[in-house]
Structures are given as C-alpha cells and as structure tokens.
C-alpha cells in the first residue's frame, strides 16, 4: 500500500506559533518587541514591570498615541501592521517594527491583555487573548497610551517553557534588552521593576553620557571619549571608552542604527582595529556608537529579531568608524589617570600583561649603553639623532661576527643577574670592542651639558628611577610614574612599525649565518613567511632538511640571538592556527621584536637615558600604552594628592 502525501494549509494558530518560535525565544524577546512598539507609538515615558523573571508577568505601559478601539483586534492579528503599506516601504523602514507579527505571536503563547486609549476617545478599551483565542473588545478606564500585559508566557508551549532558566537568568536577559533600548533612546523616560522592586529609573536625558553612567557607573562614564563624524549622509556619534577599560567579550559594544540596537561583525571588527595595540590580546573595547542615516541606505528585513541589518555601503561605514576613532585617539590624552576606584583594575591589567611578556624580568639587557646609544663624545646629539638612538638601540655595528654569534650563548649565560647595567657593574659583559667603541668604561656623568642646553619642554630634565623599573617625574598636573620597559617598548614599536611600513628598515647581513634546526612543520611555518620576515630585517632561507639559515638580522635585536628569535616566531606562527592574517602576523612580530629589544624592568638607567626616554614620550602617537595595552604611565594629579593628604 502506497502512502499518500497530503499537503495541508496550516491553521493561523500553528502559523503564529511558528512565528513565535522565531521571534520569541524567552521573556526578554517579549520585552524587546513591546518596547519597540511603544517607541514606534511616539511614547515619551515607558514603564516595564516584571514578575518572576517575566514568566509570571510582563507589563509594559506607554503614553504613546494608542490604538483606536476598532483596531485592537487587528493589532493582534498576524501580518497586520500600521507601519508599512507596500513592499516598497520595506526599503525605507523608519520604525522599529514593520512585520506585524509580534503581538500576534506573543498572544498565541500567553494570556494576553491589551489596553489602550487614543486622544480621540474618552475612554479606554481592552482586549483579552488567551493562547491565541481572541475575546471581545470592551471599554475600560485607562490613561492615554497603551498597556500590554502578558501572563504565563509559554503556558501552552511546554517545550519552550522547559527551556527557560532561573528567574535570575531571565531577568538578566530582560535587563539587557531593556538596556539596549534605553541606550538607543535617551530622550525617553524608562523604568524597569522586578517583583515590585525598581531596578532602573531613567529620567529623560539629552546626553547619552548620563544614561551610560546610570547603567555602567561612574568609572565607565568618566572614561567616555566622545566621537562624532559625518560622511556621505552617515552621521556617527557616541562614545568609545578609554582603553584602560576593556572586557573579555564584545557585549559591551553597543551599536545603534537610527536608534535600533544592532549587531554587526564588520563594525565590531573596525572597532577592534581602532584599538589595535591599545588593548591586551583577547580584550575587547567598550563603545556606545550611534549611526544615523537615511532609511533607504539600510535593509532591516534580514533577521527575524531585526538584530542584524544590511548596509548599502558597509565598506564606507567601516572606514568611517575606523578613521574617526583613530583620529580621536591621536588627539586624546589617554594617560591612565589614577583613580582609587580603578587602581585595582590597572593592577589587574598589569598582572595580566606580565603573563604576556615572561621575558621582561628574567632577561635583562646585558648593557645599559647598548640601548641608550650614548657615546662619550662631547658633541651634542641633534634631537633627531637622539630620537633615532633611543628608538633603534642597540645599534651595534654588526660587522663584528662576535657581536652576533657570541651574543646568543655567551651573554645569555649571565642574564640571571638582575642588574648588568654598566653603572652598576662596570664589568658588564660587553665585548672589549664594543666597550671601546662607546667609551663605556666611564660611568656616564649625570651632568652632561647636552641636556642642560636643551631642556625638554614638557618635563623637567630630572626624573628619578625607582626600583630600577619605574621613572618618576613631575608635570604641571601632578606626578607621573612611568614604566620604563612599557614606554621604551612603545617607542620602539612605533618607530619600527613606521620603518617597516615605509620599507625602510635596515637589515644587517650576518657574517656567519646561523643555522637553526627545526621540525618539518616548524620549518614550513617559517619558510612560508620569509617575505614578511624580510620586511622586518630577518632573512631566513632553507638550508637542507628541516634546517633554516638566518643570514640577516635586524640591528636593533643585537642582544637577542637569532635562534631564540626564530623559535619564538615559530611558536607564534604555530599558535596563530589556520592561516593567520598577514597583518596580524606582522603586528605580532612588531610587538615581539620591540618587547625583546626594549630595556627591561631591572635595568639601571643613566640619568641621560632617563631624560631621553621621557623626551621621547612626546614623539609617540600613543605614549600611554605599551603595545600589549598596558599603561606606560600613571598620573597622580596634584588635586588627588592634595585630597589624599587632606589638604582640600
Ligand atoms: P509591528 O510593530 O511590526 O507593526 P506588532 O505586532 O508589534 O507589529 O504590532 C502590530 C500593530 O499594533 C502595530 O503596527 C501598531 O499599529 C499597533 N501597536 C502595537 N503596540 C502598540 C503601542 N504600544 N502603541 C500603539 N500602537 C501599537
Ligand atoms: Mg512591533
């Protein structure tokens, strides 16, 4: 017997349940849909009351234009909307809703009550719908506007109901939905209460900043950096947050398109790019960005919950966002301001950063002079020479094969000593030739005339090194404490990046190329990137079997053996997983090289070196963070000191 296949029309009830399945995932989805309706109705005040995580009750009231009594039943009918007329309208949707599905879906899976009064009616009218069963419209007393009450959500869809989590989890989701909408419309007064307790009371505000502060507290509010730009009809506004604040997830990246909260991977990527080098690996920026553009430029009809949209000109938006934030960062003083409340966070960031540079402590540079580039001649270095010297140290002439070959083994042996700097240890392990070259046998005098003649502009020449790792100096504002490694690393990183991008990095041929034995897959990883490595001054060639040969090496890495470096590069490439982006590799290498070449915590610095380092701060695009995103400096403002000493 053959089975006959019969095609049937689905009942309205099943259709609505299917739609509900797509749009209404949990109580927070209901809250989102109802709030959108209130906003579309022009409300200036919206109150949300929740009982038991929204499973027992969700009530949303607004003071919008209301629904006329003869329209109440239509409002809860599927595919009935007042917001669009024809298909053309789909391409310039100016409202948050347009599908006419939400109320019908919600009413299908709950006990639903709609009450409304328009300005044209003396009384209000109400309509009950019970699991999709529509009742009669009857008069009732109610204020101008609309109230929707939903009880027993999912009571007739037990599977969905079983998926619900604890009250706490559900109210968490509701809170997030509420936050997204309230941030998108600061000029509307919102309240949210749960089990009779007020969670949020948000009066009308004309500055998004206030609302952000109410949700995320003063720390975030005080770290907001306003951005604004306009390009071809797209207005970008809102705030990015100082990179001292970040998250391990991107949920604190709020994007609003014409007020609607959206998710957009491309824009989030742009945001990540803008913070490149400012945040630790794995940390995400925080931002509240608003884009306003004509509705014709967007297609909102691509996602059931309208969370994603399609832009007519996504590429332009990407560049606009990236460019705007970058410009702002270049002109903003991002120096971490020490605030007792955030000090703990800065510490935590520093601890994390330490994990990223395990070499900082145990691998001090063998010689202080090798990174300062000071010579003992009386000639005053020009500012550009000075910049050059600190940025590109150690610039040892590599003609001497021992300065490379000897470095790897000989100097590494002595690196457990905490301080090998010349001032502390005149027998520091420089080759004789190197010492001679720079007259390093004299301890540099703190009173070099060079620095008297050119007092730095923003810092007094005097800064103090403490614990061989921090520099303390005075500014107009207060006291600034600088992390010597972090700052030097930043200076080197920027200088190196500039040179590499301009193709101007000098490589030094090794007189005796260094063979490095690797596994087959390691060799393949490195050899795949020869071109990129060459850009960085590292020339690697195949040398038979799984051995590679390093035949040229950057001058600035004179203190770091090529084999060590190549092994680190291999590890990095192996970690990168499948085909990492070329730009990412380059950036990671720049980070690695500048970290290795920079002075370390534990290096004693000569006074001139200290001054140089501090002078160089001002040449940095971002002198406030090391390439890992740690702060390079902390400012203790005079006011703060006065306050803490109870002078004010
Ligand atoms: P959509 O918002 O996509 O139009 P809904 O099912 O959410 O679909 O709402 C259906 C209709 O009910 C809306 O088009 C609107 O006319 C009316 N409506 C819903 N909620 C409200 C409200 N809070 N105030 C005024 N009208 C409302
Ligand atoms: Mg709607």
XYZ file of C-alpha atoms in Angstrom, residues 39 48 81 163 183 203 249 261 270 279 328 426 429 462 471 528 602 638:
18
model
C 8.753 53.772 20.802
C 8.151 47.932 32.446
C 0.688 46.490 10.847
C 13.994 25.799 28.142
C 20.534 53.472 25.485
C 14.621 60.177 33.564
C 33.816 39.782 25.464
C 20.343 48.250 18.616
C 36.552 48.079 12.780
C 44.428 46.528 24.388
C 40.255 60.775 18.135
C 81.460 48.119 35.095
C 79.728 41.563 29.525
C 65.050 65.408 36.164
C 60.625 56.578 36.322
C 56.035 30.324 4.391
C 65.543 45.737 36.350
C 48.064 67.277 42.257
